[in-house]
mmCIF file of C-alpha atoms in Angstrom:
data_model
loop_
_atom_site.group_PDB
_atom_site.id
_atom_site.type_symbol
_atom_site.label_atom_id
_atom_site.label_comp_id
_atom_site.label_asym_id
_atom_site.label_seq_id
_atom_site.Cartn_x
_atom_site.Cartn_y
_atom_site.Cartn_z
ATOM 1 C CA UNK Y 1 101.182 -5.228 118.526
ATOM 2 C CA UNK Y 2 99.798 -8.699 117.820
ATOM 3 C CA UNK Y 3 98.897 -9.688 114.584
ATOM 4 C CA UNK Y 4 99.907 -10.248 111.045
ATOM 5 C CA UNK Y 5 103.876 -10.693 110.751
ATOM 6 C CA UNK Y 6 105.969 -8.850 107.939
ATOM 7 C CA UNK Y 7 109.629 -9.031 106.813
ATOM 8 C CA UNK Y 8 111.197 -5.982 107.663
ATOM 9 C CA UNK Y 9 114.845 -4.708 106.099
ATOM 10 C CA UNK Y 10 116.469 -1.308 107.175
ATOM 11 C CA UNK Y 11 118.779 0.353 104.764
ATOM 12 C CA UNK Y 12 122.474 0.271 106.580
ATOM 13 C CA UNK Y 13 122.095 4.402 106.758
ATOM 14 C CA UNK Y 14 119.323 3.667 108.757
ATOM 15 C CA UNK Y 15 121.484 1.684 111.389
ATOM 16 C CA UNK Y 16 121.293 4.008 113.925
ATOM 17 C CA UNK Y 17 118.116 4.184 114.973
ATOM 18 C CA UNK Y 18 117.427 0.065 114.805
ATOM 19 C CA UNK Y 19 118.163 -2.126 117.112
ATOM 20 C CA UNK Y 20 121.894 -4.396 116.561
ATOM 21 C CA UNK Y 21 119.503 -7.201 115.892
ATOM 22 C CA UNK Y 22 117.590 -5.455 112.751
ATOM 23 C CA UNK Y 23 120.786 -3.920 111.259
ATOM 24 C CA UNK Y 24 121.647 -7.363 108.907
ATOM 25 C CA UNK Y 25 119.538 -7.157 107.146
ATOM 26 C CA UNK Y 26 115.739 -8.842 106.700
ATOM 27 C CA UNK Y 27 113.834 -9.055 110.592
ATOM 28 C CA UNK Y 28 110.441 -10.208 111.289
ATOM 29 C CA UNK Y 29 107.905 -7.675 113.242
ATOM 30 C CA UNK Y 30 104.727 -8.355 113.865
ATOM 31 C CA UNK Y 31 101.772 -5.818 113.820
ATOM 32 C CA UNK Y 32 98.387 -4.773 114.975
ATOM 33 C CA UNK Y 33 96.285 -5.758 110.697
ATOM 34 C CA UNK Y 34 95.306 -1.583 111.611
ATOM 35 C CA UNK Y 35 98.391 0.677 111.806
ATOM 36 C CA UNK Y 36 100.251 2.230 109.049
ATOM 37 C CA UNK Y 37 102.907 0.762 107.430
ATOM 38 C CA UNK Y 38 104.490 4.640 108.605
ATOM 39 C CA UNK Y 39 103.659 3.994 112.011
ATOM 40 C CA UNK Y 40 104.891 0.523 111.821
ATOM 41 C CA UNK Y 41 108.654 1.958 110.846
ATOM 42 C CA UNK Y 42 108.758 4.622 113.513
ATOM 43 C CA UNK Y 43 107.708 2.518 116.555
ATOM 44 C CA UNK Y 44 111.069 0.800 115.309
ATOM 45 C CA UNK Y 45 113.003 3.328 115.618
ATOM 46 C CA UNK Y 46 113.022 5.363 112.643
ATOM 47 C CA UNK Y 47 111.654 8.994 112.439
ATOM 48 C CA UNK Y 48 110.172 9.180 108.851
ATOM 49 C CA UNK Y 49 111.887 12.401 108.095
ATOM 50 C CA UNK Y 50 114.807 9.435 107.267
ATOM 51 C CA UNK Y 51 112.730 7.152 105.142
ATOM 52 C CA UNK Y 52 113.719 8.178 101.269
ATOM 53 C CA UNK Y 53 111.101 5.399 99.931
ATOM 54 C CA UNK Y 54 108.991 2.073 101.392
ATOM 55 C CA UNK Y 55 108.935 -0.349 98.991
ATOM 56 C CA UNK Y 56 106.615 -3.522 99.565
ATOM 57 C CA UNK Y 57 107.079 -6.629 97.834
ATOM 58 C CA UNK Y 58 109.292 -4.317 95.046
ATOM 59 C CA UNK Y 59 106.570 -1.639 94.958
ATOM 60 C CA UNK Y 60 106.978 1.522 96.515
ATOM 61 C CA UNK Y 61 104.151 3.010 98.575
ATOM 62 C CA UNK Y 62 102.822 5.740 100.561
ATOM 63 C CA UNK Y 63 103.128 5.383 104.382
ATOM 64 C CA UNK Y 64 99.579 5.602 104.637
ATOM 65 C CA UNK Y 65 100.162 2.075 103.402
ATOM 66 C CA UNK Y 66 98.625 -1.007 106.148
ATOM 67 C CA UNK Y 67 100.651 -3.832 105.751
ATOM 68 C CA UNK Y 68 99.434 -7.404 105.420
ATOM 69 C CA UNK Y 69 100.727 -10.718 106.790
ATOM 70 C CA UNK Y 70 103.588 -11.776 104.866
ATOM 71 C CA UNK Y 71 104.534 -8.635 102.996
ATOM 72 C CA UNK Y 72 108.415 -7.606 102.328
ATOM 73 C CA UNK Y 73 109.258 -3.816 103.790
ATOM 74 C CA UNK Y 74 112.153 -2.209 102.164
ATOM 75 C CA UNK Y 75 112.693 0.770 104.439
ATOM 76 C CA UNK Y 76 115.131 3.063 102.155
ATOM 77 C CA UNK Y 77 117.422 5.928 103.700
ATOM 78 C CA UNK Y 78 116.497 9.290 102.125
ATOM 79 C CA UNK Y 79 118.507 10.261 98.816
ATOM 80 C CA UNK Y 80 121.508 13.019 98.930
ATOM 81 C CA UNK Y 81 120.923 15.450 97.948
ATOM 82 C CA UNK Y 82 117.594 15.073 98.925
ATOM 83 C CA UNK Y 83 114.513 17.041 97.682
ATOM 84 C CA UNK Y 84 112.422 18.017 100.373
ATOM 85 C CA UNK Y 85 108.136 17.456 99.683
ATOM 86 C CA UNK Y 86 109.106 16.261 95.994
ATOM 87 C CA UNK Y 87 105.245 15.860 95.853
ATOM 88 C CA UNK Y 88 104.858 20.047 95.686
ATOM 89 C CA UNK Y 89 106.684 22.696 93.605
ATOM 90 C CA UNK Y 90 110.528 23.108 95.005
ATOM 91 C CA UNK Y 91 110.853 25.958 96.995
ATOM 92 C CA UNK Y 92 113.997 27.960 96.682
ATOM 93 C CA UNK Y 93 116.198 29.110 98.534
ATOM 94 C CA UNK Y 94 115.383 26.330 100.782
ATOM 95 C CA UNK Y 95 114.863 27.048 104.706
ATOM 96 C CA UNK Y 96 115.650 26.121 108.033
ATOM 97 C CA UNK Y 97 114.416 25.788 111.402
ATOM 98 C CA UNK Y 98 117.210 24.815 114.275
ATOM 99 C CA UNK Y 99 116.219 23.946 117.424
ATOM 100 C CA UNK Y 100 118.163 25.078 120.945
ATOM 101 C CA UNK Y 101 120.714 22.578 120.561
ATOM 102 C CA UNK Y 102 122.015 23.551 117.472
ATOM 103 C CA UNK Y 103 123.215 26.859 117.766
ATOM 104 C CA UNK Y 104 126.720 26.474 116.223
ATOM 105 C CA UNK Y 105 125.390 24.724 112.882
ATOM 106 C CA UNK Y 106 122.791 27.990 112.574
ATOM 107 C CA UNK Y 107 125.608 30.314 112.947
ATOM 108 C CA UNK Y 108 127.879 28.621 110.584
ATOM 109 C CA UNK Y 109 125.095 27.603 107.727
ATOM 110 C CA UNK Y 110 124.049 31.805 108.189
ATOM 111 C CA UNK Y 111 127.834 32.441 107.513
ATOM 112 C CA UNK Y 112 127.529 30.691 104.219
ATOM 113 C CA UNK Y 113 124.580 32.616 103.239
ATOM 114 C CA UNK Y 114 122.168 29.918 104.011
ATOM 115 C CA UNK Y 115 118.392 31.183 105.875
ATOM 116 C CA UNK Y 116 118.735 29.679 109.472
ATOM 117 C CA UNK Y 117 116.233 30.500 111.936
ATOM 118 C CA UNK Y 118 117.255 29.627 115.455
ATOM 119 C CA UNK Y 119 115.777 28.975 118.907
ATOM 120 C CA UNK Y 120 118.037 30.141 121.607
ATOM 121 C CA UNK Y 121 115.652 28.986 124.282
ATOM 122 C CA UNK Y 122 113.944 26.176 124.483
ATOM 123 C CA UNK Y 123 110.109 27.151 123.323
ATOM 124 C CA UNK Y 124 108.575 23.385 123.296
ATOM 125 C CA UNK Y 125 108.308 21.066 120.550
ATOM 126 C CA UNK Y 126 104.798 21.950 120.005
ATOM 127 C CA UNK Y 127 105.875 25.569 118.484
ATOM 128 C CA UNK Y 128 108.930 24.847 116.907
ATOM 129 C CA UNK Y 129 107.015 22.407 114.650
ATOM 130 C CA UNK Y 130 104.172 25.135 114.601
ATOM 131 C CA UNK Y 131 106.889 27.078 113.206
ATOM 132 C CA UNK Y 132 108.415 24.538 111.116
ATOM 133 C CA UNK Y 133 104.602 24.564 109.227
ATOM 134 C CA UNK Y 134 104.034 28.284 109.067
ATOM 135 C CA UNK Y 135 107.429 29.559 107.786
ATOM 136 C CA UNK Y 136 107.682 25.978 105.617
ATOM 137 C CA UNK Y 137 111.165 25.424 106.898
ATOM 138 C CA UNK Y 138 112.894 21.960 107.403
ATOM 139 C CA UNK Y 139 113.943 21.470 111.367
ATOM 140 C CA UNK Y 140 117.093 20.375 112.268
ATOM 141 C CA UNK Y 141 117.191 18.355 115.308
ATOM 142 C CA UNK Y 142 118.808 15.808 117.391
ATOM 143 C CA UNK Y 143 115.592 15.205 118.905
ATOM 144 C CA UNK Y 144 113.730 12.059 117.517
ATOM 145 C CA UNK Y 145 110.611 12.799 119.367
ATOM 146 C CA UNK Y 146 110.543 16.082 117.319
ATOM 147 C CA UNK Y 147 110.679 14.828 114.127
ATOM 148 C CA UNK Y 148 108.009 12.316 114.637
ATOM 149 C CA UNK Y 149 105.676 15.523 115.222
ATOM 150 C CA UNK Y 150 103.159 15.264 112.303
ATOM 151 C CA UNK Y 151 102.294 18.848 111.833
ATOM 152 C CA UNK Y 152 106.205 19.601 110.863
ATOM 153 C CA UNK Y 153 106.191 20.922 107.385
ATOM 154 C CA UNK Y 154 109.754 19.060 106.702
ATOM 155 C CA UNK Y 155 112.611 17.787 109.243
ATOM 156 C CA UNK Y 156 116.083 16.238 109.356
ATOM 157 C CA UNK Y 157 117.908 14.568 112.345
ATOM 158 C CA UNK Y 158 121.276 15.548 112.639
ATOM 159 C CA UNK Y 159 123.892 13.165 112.895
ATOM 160 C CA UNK Y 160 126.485 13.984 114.210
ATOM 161 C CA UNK Y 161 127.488 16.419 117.966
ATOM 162 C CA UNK Y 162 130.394 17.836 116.132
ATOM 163 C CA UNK Y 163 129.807 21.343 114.459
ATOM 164 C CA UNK Y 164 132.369 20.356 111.616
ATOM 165 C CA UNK Y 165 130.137 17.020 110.647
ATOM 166 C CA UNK Y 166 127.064 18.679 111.139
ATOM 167 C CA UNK Y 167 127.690 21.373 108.376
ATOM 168 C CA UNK Y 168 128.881 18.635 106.069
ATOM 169 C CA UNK Y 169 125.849 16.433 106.933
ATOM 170 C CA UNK Y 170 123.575 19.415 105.966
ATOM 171 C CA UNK Y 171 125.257 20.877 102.659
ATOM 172 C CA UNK Y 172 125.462 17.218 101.610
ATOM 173 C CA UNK Y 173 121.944 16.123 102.122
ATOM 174 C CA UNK Y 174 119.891 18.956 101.105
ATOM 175 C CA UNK Y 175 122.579 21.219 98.811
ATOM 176 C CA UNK Y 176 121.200 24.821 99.695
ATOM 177 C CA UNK Y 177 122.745 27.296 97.397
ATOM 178 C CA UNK Y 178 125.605 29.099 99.398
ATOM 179 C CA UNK Y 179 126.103 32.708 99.673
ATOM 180 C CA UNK Y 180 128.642 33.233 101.681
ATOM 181 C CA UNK Y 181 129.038 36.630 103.956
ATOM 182 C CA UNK Y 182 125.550 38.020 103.425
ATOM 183 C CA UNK Y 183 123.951 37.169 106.526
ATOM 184 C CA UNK Y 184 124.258 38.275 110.059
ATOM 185 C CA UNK Y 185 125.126 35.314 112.285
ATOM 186 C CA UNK Y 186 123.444 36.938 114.864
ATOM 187 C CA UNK Y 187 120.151 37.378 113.871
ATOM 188 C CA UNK Y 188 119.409 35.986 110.465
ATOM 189 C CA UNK Y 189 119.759 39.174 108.734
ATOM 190 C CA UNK Y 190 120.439 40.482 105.474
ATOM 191 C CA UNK Y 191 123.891 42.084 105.206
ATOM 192 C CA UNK Y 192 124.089 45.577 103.421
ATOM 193 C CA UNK Y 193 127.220 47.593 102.886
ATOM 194 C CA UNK Y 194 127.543 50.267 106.134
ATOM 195 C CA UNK Y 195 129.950 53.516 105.601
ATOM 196 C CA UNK Y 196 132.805 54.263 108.359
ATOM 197 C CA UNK Y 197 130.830 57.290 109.389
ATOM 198 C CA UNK Y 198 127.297 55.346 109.434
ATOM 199 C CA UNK Y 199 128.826 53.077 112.017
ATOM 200 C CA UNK Y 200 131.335 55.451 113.845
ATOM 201 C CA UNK Y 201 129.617 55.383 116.931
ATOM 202 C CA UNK Y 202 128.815 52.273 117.858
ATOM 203 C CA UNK Y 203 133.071 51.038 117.486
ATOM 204 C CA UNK Y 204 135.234 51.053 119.675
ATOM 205 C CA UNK Y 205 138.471 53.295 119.525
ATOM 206 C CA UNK Y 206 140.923 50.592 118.154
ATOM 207 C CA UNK Y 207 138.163 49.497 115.641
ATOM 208 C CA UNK Y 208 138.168 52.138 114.592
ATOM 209 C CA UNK Y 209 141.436 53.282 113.943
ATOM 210 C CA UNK Y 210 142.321 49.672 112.679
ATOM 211 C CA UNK Y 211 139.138 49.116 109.920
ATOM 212 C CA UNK Y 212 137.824 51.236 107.017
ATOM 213 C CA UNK Y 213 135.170 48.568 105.801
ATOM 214 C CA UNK Y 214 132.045 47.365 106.996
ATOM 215 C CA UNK Y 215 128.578 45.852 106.935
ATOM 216 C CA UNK Y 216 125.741 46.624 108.922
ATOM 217 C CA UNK Y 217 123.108 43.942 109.694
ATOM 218 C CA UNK Y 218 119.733 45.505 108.210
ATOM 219 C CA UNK Y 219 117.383 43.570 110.912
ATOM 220 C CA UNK Y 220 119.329 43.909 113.911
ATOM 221 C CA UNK Y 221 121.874 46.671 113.031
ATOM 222 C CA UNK Y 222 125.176 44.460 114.342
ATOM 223 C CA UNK Y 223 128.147 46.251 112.750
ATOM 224 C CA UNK Y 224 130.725 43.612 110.866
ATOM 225 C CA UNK Y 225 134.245 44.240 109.920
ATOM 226 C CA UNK Y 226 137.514 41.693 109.291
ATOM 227 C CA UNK Y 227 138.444 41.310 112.635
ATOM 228 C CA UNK Y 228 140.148 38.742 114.925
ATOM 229 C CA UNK Y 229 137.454 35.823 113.796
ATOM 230 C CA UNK Y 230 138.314 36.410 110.439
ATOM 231 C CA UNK Y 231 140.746 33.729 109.028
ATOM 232 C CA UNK Y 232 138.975 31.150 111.177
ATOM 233 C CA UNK Y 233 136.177 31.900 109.737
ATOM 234 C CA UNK Y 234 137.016 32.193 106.417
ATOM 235 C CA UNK Y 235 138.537 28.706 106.391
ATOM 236 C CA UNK Y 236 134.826 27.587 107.156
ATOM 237 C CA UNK Y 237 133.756 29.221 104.382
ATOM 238 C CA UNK Y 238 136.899 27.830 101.848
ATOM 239 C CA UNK Y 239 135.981 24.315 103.085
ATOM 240 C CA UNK Y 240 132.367 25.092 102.582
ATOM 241 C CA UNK Y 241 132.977 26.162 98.841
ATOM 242 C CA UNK Y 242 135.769 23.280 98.440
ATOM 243 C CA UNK Y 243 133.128 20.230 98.965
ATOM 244 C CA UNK Y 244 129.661 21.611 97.862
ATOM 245 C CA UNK Y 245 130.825 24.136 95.038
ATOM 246 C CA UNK Y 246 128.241 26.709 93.919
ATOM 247 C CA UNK Y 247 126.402 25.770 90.414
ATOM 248 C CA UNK Y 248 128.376 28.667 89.612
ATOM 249 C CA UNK Y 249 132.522 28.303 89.192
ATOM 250 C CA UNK Y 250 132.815 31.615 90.557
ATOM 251 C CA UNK Y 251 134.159 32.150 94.214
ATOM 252 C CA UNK Y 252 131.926 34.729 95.773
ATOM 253 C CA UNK Y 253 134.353 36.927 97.423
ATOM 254 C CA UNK Y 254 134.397 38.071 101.209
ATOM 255 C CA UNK Y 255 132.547 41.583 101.313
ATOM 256 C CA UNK Y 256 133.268 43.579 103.807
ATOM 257 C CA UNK Y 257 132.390 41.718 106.478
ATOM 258 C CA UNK Y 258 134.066 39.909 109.222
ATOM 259 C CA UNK Y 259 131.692 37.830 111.118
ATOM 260 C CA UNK Y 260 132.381 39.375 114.289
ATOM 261 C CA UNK Y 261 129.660 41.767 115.886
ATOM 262 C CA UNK Y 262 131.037 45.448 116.949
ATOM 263 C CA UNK Y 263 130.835 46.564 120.524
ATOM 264 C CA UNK Y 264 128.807 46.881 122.043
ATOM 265 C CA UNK Y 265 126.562 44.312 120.472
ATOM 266 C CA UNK Y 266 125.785 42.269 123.711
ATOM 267 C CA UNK Y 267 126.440 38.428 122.197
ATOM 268 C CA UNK Y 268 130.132 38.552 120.976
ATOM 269 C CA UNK Y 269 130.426 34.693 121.123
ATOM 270 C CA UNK Y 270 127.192 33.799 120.159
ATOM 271 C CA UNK Y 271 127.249 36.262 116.700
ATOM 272 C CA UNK Y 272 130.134 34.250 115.734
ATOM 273 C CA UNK Y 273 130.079 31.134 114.110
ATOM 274 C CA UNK Y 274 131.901 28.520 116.620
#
């Protein structure tokens, strides 16, 4: 770019994707009198899916917005929780999208009854923001590239590598309402009640000798029981409840349900939160 020059100042949440030199506050950058103010921010370094607000000489504005020579950019961090498209009716419960690298976070945000859709292979940016715009889900993603993508409905980078940050950056930012033990980790699924008998075939001997209640995934028919996984995964679920308490003050008790697919469901490790 070479044209008019702005002031630009990055909110410190926005640190990490500016260069040490634009993180203390107000930098000079110079651009092209044509691009967005939009454009402008993320050939900075900052996806927009991270921008709460751009405020220009103390007015916000769209970031459709072309910036003139001499103008003041406030570049704001999104709000927590954050409402995602404020400009169109809330949608609820709120969605997700999780791309290959995420797999742990989907399995432990579908633990605590929260819709996760996941890619287990890598399908291409292209049609994971496809999807993203079709199914009106927010992406997670590490991937900045990704969330730069226009035709994404809504996205959110991710943090943090660590699974336990990465739930806590979620819950915190967008606050989905938490139902824990109703979906299958697996797959997505609803969770339904499944009789002994129902299920009988598909357990194992010491199952079933050891286990009188279960849950059968109605998509992908994974059997669930308190097994092995179960305290570890119930701890997720305590801590879940602990920091981002339901609207409600009652604790939604474990049904019956361990998050641990039966034999001989062919994914053990992956149906299970890590």
């Amino acid at each position: 770019m070479n044209g008019p020059e702005i002031l630009v100042d990055f909110d410190p949440g926005l640190a990490l994707f500016v260069p040490h030199e634009r993180r203390d506050g107000p930098t000079t950058a110079v651009t092209d009198g044509a691009s967005t103010l939009g454009h402008v921010v993320e050939s900075l370094g900052v996806p927009l899916t991270e921008v709460g607000a751009l405020v220009v000489d103390g007015a916000e504005v769209p970031a459709a917005h072309v910036p003139a020579a001499g103008q003041r950019v406030e570049v704001r961090a999104v709000p927590r929780p954050q409402r995602v498209r404020p400009g169109e009716a809330p949608q609820e419960p709120l969605r997700f999208l999780l791309d290959v690298h995420l797999g742990t976070l989907a399995r432990r945000l579908r633990l605590l009854g929260v819709d996760a859709a996941y890619e287990s292979t890598d399908i291409g940016d292209p049609a994971l923001a496809a999807r993203s715009a079709a199914e009106r889900r927010v992406l997670l993603s590490r991937d900045r590239g990704l969330l730069r993508r226009r035709e994404l409905w809504a996205g959110a980078y991710v943090y943090s590598d660590r699974p336990d940050d990465q739930l806590r950056d979620v819950l915190g930012r967008f606050a989905p309402a938490l139902s824990p033990w109703t979906r299958c980790t697996a797959c997505n699924g609803a969770l339904r009640a499944a009789r002994k008998e129902d299920v009988a075939e598909r357990l194992h001997g010491g199952t079933r000798g050891s286990y009188d209640v279960f849950a059968e995934c109605g998509a992908c028919t994974r059997v669930y029981w308190r097994g092995a996984h179960h305290d570890r995964l119930e701890q997720i679920v305590r801590d879940a409840l602990a920091e981002f308490p339901p609207a409600s003050t009652a604790s939604p008790a474990p049904p019956a349900s361990a998050a641990a697919p039966a034999p001989p469901a062919p994914r053990l490790a992956s149906g299970t939160p890590g």
